[in-house]
């Protein structure tokens, strides 16, 4: 059976095993980066990062030093709605991660900052990136596709209207699935086991059978993360 692929999960905070899942485990700060690195497994890819919400209270250098041990960088980015750090400091941190990425995939958070984040990815010649839980402007989807980047669909797509419109307009070739596991959204703790809800939604919206969607997501994931079967 084709496994489910979770392209963005705060796996360190869940401390559970998930059968038949391949998980990209993102981090939020230095200590969770260390913890995440220790969780590397044949079905768990590990990322190191400083989340934009933590930029105001985290030192950059210690996390940059962990990059060689990581499979990818994330969750990094910009947040013009909820982060405490000023814009210029967020941009400085994000840019530094892009410059030091060693060609690794960037797993991006860009709430209310989609255009700026995309512009920086392109400016620093990033080859592989995911704009996680994309709920930005529809017209940017073309540029995301043109740059060879991906977006993720979160199970909350079943009720979040803005996210639904994105999924309706995005081609399947740029779509990955995610849980954002560990994060609580509108009173529900998100987990990888919710991903089938996102698949069901895709099946309905795209009018393509489930097994085919799972295969496309698998291909996309392998391409994005440079990942081959364990
Ligand atoms: Zn996240």
mmCIF file of C-alpha atoms and ligand atoms in Angstrom:
data_model
loop_
_atom_site.group_PDB
_atom_site.id
_atom_site.type_symbol
_atom_site.label_atom_id
_atom_site.label_comp_id
_atom_site.label_asym_id
_atom_site.label_seq_id
_atom_site.Cartn_x
_atom_site.Cartn_y
_atom_site.Cartn_z
ATOM 1 C CA UNK A 1 0.000 0.000 0.000
ATOM 2 C CA UNK A 2 1.235 3.479 -0.821
ATOM 3 C CA UNK A 3 2.221 5.195 2.420
ATOM 4 C CA UNK A 4 0.927 8.589 3.459
ATOM 5 C CA UNK A 5 3.434 11.413 3.219
ATOM 6 C CA UNK A 6 3.545 14.128 5.850
ATOM 7 C CA UNK A 7 5.711 16.922 4.446
ATOM 8 C CA UNK A 8 5.456 19.135 7.543
ATOM 9 C CA UNK A 9 5.062 17.765 11.073
ATOM 10 C CA UNK A 10 6.358 18.931 14.479
ATOM 11 C CA UNK A 11 7.064 15.296 15.163
ATOM 12 C CA UNK A 12 9.262 15.872 18.239
ATOM 13 C CA UNK A 13 6.244 17.237 20.117
ATOM 14 C CA UNK A 14 3.998 14.232 19.395
ATOM 15 C CA UNK A 15 6.273 11.401 20.594
ATOM 16 C CA UNK A 16 4.250 8.670 18.881
ATOM 17 C CA UNK A 17 4.898 6.151 16.139
ATOM 18 C CA UNK A 18 2.807 6.272 12.981
ATOM 19 C CA UNK A 19 2.570 3.150 10.821
ATOM 20 C CA UNK A 20 2.581 3.552 7.050
ATOM 21 C CA UNK A 21 3.665 7.192 7.182
ATOM 22 C CA UNK A 22 6.762 8.925 5.879
ATOM 23 C CA UNK A 23 7.262 12.063 7.956
ATOM 24 C CA UNK A 24 9.277 15.237 7.407
ATOM 25 C CA UNK A 25 9.947 16.349 10.984
ATOM 26 C CA UNK A 26 10.319 20.116 11.322
ATOM 27 C CA UNK A 27 11.839 22.010 14.262
ATOM 28 C CA UNK A 28 11.076 25.341 15.932
ATOM 29 C CA UNK A 29 14.247 26.365 17.760
ATOM 30 C CA UNK A 30 17.666 25.102 18.862
ATOM 31 C CA UNK A 31 16.465 22.585 21.445
ATOM 32 C CA UNK A 32 13.755 21.089 19.232
ATOM 33 C CA UNK A 33 16.289 20.921 16.382
ATOM 34 C CA UNK A 34 18.522 18.745 18.558
ATOM 35 C CA UNK A 35 15.589 16.583 19.577
ATOM 36 C CA UNK A 36 14.395 16.252 15.985
ATOM 37 C CA UNK A 37 17.855 15.198 14.766
ATOM 38 C CA UNK A 38 17.764 12.362 17.299
ATOM 39 C CA UNK A 39 14.506 11.077 15.765
ATOM 40 C CA UNK A 40 15.980 10.396 12.316
ATOM 41 C CA UNK A 41 14.782 7.046 11.026
ATOM 42 C CA UNK A 42 14.179 5.286 7.721
ATOM 43 C CA UNK A 43 10.717 6.861 7.548
ATOM 44 C CA UNK A 44 11.538 10.126 9.324
ATOM 45 C CA UNK A 45 13.398 12.961 7.602
ATOM 46 C CA UNK A 46 14.718 15.609 9.952
ATOM 47 C CA UNK A 47 14.839 19.386 9.666
ATOM 48 C CA UNK A 48 16.524 22.064 11.775
ATOM 49 C CA UNK A 49 15.282 25.632 12.092
ATOM 50 C CA UNK A 50 14.260 28.712 13.953
ATOM 51 C CA UNK A 51 10.548 29.275 13.417
ATOM 52 C CA UNK A 52 9.665 32.933 12.706
ATOM 53 C CA UNK A 53 7.714 32.989 15.993
ATOM 54 C CA UNK A 54 10.996 32.298 17.844
ATOM 55 C CA UNK A 55 13.317 34.658 15.979
ATOM 56 C CA UNK A 56 13.080 37.310 18.729
ATOM 57 C CA UNK A 57 14.532 34.930 21.332
ATOM 58 C CA UNK A 58 16.826 32.487 19.530
ATOM 59 C CA UNK A 59 20.459 32.752 18.482
ATOM 60 C CA UNK A 60 21.095 31.997 14.838
ATOM 61 C CA UNK A 61 24.614 30.521 14.871
ATOM 62 C CA UNK A 62 24.049 27.362 16.963
ATOM 63 C CA UNK A 63 21.199 26.258 14.668
ATOM 64 C CA UNK A 64 23.140 27.052 11.478
ATOM 65 C CA UNK A 65 25.866 24.716 12.760
ATOM 66 C CA UNK A 66 23.368 21.823 12.814
ATOM 67 C CA UNK A 67 22.515 22.101 9.106
ATOM 68 C CA UNK A 68 25.073 19.506 7.914
ATOM 69 C CA UNK A 69 23.317 16.871 10.068
ATOM 70 C CA UNK A 70 19.824 17.661 8.751
ATOM 71 C CA UNK A 71 17.918 16.334 5.731
ATOM 72 C CA UNK A 72 16.283 19.721 5.169
ATOM 73 C CA UNK A 73 15.786 23.186 6.699
ATOM 74 C CA UNK A 74 12.501 24.028 8.398
ATOM 75 C CA UNK A 75 10.312 25.394 9.650
ATOM 76 C CA UNK A 76 11.772 28.771 8.701
ATOM 77 C CA UNK A 77 10.289 31.824 7.033
ATOM 78 C CA UNK A 78 8.452 35.060 7.668
ATOM 79 C CA UNK A 79 5.274 35.879 9.531
ATOM 80 C CA UNK A 80 3.870 39.394 9.267
ATOM 81 C CA UNK A 81 0.837 38.615 11.426
ATOM 82 C CA UNK A 82 1.868 36.623 14.484
ATOM 83 C CA UNK A 83 5.651 36.899 14.973
ATOM 84 C CA UNK A 84 7.115 39.173 17.654
ATOM 85 C CA UNK A 85 10.386 39.914 15.866
ATOM 86 C CA UNK A 86 10.396 42.937 13.537
ATOM 87 C CA UNK A 87 10.294 42.318 9.784
ATOM 88 C CA UNK A 88 13.941 43.138 9.132
ATOM 89 C CA UNK A 89 15.129 40.702 11.795
ATOM 90 C CA UNK A 90 12.911 37.942 10.377
ATOM 91 C CA UNK A 91 14.249 38.608 6.892
ATOM 92 C CA UNK A 92 17.827 38.509 8.198
ATOM 93 C CA UNK A 93 17.294 35.090 9.838
ATOM 94 C CA UNK A 94 15.403 33.626 6.879
ATOM 95 C CA UNK A 95 18.043 34.876 4.426
ATOM 96 C CA UNK A 96 20.831 33.361 6.489
ATOM 97 C CA UNK A 97 19.127 29.959 6.394
ATOM 98 C CA UNK A 98 18.740 30.243 2.618
ATOM 99 C CA UNK A 99 22.399 31.167 2.183
ATOM 100 C CA UNK A 100 23.585 28.300 4.386
ATOM 101 C CA UNK A 101 21.152 25.669 3.103
ATOM 102 C CA UNK A 102 23.730 23.585 1.194
ATOM 103 C CA UNK A 103 21.140 22.833 -1.475
ATOM 104 C CA UNK A 104 18.760 21.254 1.044
ATOM 105 C CA UNK A 105 15.018 21.690 0.816
ATOM 106 C CA UNK A 106 13.532 24.704 2.625
ATOM 107 C CA UNK A 107 10.259 24.062 4.501
ATOM 108 C CA UNK A 108 8.695 27.527 4.631
ATOM 109 C CA UNK A 109 6.154 29.253 6.880
ATOM 110 C CA UNK A 110 5.026 32.570 5.368
ATOM 111 C CA UNK A 111 1.775 33.742 6.932
ATOM 112 C CA UNK A 112 0.814 37.091 5.387
ATOM 113 C CA UNK A 113 4.298 37.174 3.861
ATOM 114 C CA UNK A 114 3.932 34.814 0.905
ATOM 115 C CA UNK A 115 5.234 37.137 -1.767
ATOM 116 C CA UNK A 116 8.277 38.274 0.228
ATOM 117 C CA UNK A 117 9.179 34.701 1.142
ATOM 118 C CA UNK A 118 8.844 33.512 -2.458
ATOM 119 C CA UNK A 119 10.922 36.440 -3.735
ATOM 120 C CA UNK A 120 13.713 35.605 -1.271
ATOM 121 C CA UNK A 121 13.695 31.906 -2.213
ATOM 122 C CA UNK A 122 14.115 32.847 -5.862
ATOM 123 C CA UNK A 123 16.644 35.599 -5.144
ATOM 124 C CA UNK A 124 18.901 33.165 -3.269
ATOM 125 C CA UNK A 125 18.508 30.554 -5.999
ATOM 126 C CA UNK A 126 16.847 27.939 -3.794
ATOM 127 C CA UNK A 127 16.116 24.865 -5.914
ATOM 128 C CA UNK A 128 13.756 22.976 -3.609
ATOM 129 C CA UNK A 129 11.173 24.548 -1.317
ATOM 130 C CA UNK A 130 7.775 23.920 0.226
ATOM 131 C CA UNK A 131 5.374 26.724 1.066
ATOM 132 C CA UNK A 132 3.620 25.004 3.900
ATOM 133 C CA UNK A 133 -0.187 25.276 4.412
ATOM 134 C CA UNK A 134 -0.290 27.748 1.550
ATOM 135 C CA UNK A 135 -3.211 30.139 1.906
ATOM 136 C CA UNK A 136 -1.752 33.058 -0.018
ATOM 137 C CA UNK A 137 -2.794 34.742 -3.260
ATOM 138 C CA UNK A 138 -3.981 32.433 -6.054
ATOM 139 C CA UNK A 139 -1.963 34.381 -8.616
ATOM 140 C CA UNK A 140 1.313 33.416 -6.905
ATOM 141 C CA UNK A 141 0.673 29.727 -7.599
ATOM 142 C CA UNK A 142 2.021 30.150 -11.133
ATOM 143 C CA UNK A 143 5.282 31.582 -9.809
ATOM 144 C CA UNK A 144 5.564 28.803 -7.217
ATOM 145 C CA UNK A 145 5.104 26.210 -9.962
ATOM 146 C CA UNK A 146 7.505 28.058 -12.264
ATOM 147 C CA UNK A 147 10.215 27.991 -9.601
ATOM 148 C CA UNK A 148 9.715 24.237 -9.145
ATOM 149 C CA UNK A 149 8.434 24.617 -5.576
ATOM 150 C CA UNK A 150 5.601 22.846 -3.788
ATOM 151 C CA UNK A 151 2.743 23.759 -1.485
ATOM 152 C CA UNK A 152 1.250 21.541 1.207
ATOM 153 C CA UNK A 153 -2.393 20.805 1.852
ATOM 154 C CA UNK A 154 -3.382 20.574 5.494
ATOM 155 C CA UNK A 155 -6.344 18.436 6.671
ATOM 156 C CA UNK A 156 -7.982 21.695 7.799
ATOM 157 C CA UNK A 157 -8.754 22.155 4.116
ATOM 158 C CA UNK A 158 -12.047 20.404 4.845
ATOM 159 C CA UNK A 159 -13.305 23.606 6.488
ATOM 160 C CA UNK A 160 -10.815 26.441 5.838
ATOM 161 C CA UNK A 161 -12.245 28.328 2.846
ATOM 162 C CA UNK A 162 -9.089 30.228 1.841
ATOM 163 C CA UNK A 163 -7.111 26.993 1.774
ATOM 164 C CA UNK A 164 -9.865 25.286 -0.254
ATOM 165 C CA UNK A 165 -9.609 27.889 -3.004
ATOM 166 C CA UNK A 166 -5.856 27.310 -3.183
ATOM 167 C CA UNK A 167 -6.322 23.568 -3.571
ATOM 168 C CA UNK A 168 -8.951 24.059 -6.262
ATOM 169 C CA UNK A 169 -6.548 26.230 -8.249
ATOM 170 C CA UNK A 170 -3.238 24.448 -7.697
ATOM 171 C CA UNK A 171 -2.175 21.653 -10.067
ATOM 172 C CA UNK A 172 -1.594 18.278 -8.382
ATOM 173 C CA UNK A 173 2.027 18.294 -9.547
ATOM 174 C CA UNK A 174 2.879 20.982 -6.939
ATOM 175 C CA UNK A 175 0.820 19.525 -4.074
ATOM 176 C CA UNK A 176 2.114 17.679 -1.022
ATOM 177 C CA UNK A 177 0.175 16.637 2.066
ATOM 178 C CA UNK A 178 1.025 17.653 5.621
ATOM 179 C CA UNK A 179 -0.412 17.488 9.120
ATOM 180 C CA UNK A 180 1.460 20.362 10.834
ATOM 181 C CA UNK A 181 1.237 17.777 13.618
ATOM 182 C CA UNK A 182 1.742 19.071 17.142
ATOM 183 C CA UNK A 183 0.037 22.345 16.303
ATOM 184 C CA UNK A 184 -3.429 22.987 17.679
ATOM 185 C CA UNK A 185 -5.752 24.594 15.171
ATOM 186 C CA UNK A 186 -9.263 25.707 16.109
ATOM 187 C CA UNK A 187 -9.288 23.445 19.138
ATOM 188 C CA UNK A 188 -7.947 20.300 17.456
ATOM 189 C CA UNK A 189 -4.462 18.864 17.958
ATOM 190 C CA UNK A 190 -3.217 18.119 14.442
ATOM 191 C CA UNK A 191 -1.612 14.736 13.763
ATOM 192 C CA UNK A 192 -0.393 12.686 10.783
ATOM 193 C CA UNK A 193 -3.434 10.401 11.121
ATOM 194 C CA UNK A 194 -5.589 13.288 9.826
ATOM 195 C CA UNK A 195 -3.863 13.289 6.426
ATOM 196 C CA UNK A 196 -6.387 10.861 4.865
ATOM 197 C CA UNK A 197 -8.954 13.677 5.289
ATOM 198 C CA UNK A 198 -6.836 15.871 3.018
ATOM 199 C CA UNK A 199 -6.541 13.018 0.497
ATOM 200 C CA UNK A 200 -10.333 12.556 0.502
ATOM 201 C CA UNK A 201 -10.755 16.261 -0.147
ATOM 202 C CA UNK A 202 -8.290 16.148 -3.055
ATOM 203 C CA UNK A 203 -10.097 13.131 -4.501
ATOM 204 C CA UNK A 204 -13.357 15.062 -4.483
ATOM 205 C CA UNK A 205 -11.995 18.396 -5.779
ATOM 206 C CA UNK A 206 -9.713 16.968 -8.464
ATOM 207 C CA UNK A 207 -12.057 14.127 -9.386
ATOM 208 C CA UNK A 208 -9.197 11.631 -9.536
ATOM 209 C CA UNK A 209 -9.240 8.271 -7.782
ATOM 210 C CA UNK A 210 -7.557 8.021 -4.410
ATOM 211 C CA UNK A 211 -4.814 5.555 -5.305
ATOM 212 C CA UNK A 212 -3.696 7.775 -8.169
ATOM 213 C CA UNK A 213 -3.583 10.811 -5.887
ATOM 214 C CA UNK A 214 -1.492 8.890 -3.368
ATOM 215 C CA UNK A 215 0.957 7.970 -6.133
ATOM 216 C CA UNK A 216 1.263 11.571 -7.336
ATOM 217 C CA UNK A 217 1.843 12.806 -3.768
ATOM 218 C CA UNK A 218 4.491 10.113 -3.362
ATOM 219 C CA UNK A 219 6.277 11.207 -6.532
ATOM 220 C CA UNK A 220 6.107 14.849 -5.470
ATOM 221 C CA UNK A 221 7.478 14.064 -2.021
ATOM 222 C CA UNK A 222 10.398 12.074 -3.401
ATOM 223 C CA UNK A 223 11.218 14.861 -5.811
ATOM 224 C CA UNK A 224 10.944 17.610 -3.192
ATOM 225 C CA UNK A 225 13.018 15.859 -0.524
ATOM 226 C CA UNK A 226 15.359 13.937 -2.828
ATOM 227 C CA UNK A 227 14.031 10.895 -1.030
ATOM 228 C CA UNK A 228 14.134 7.290 -2.176
ATOM 229 C CA UNK A 229 12.310 4.336 -0.681
ATOM 230 C CA UNK A 230 13.752 3.154 2.617
HETATM 231 ZN ZN1 LIG B 1 4.423 24.068 11.386
#
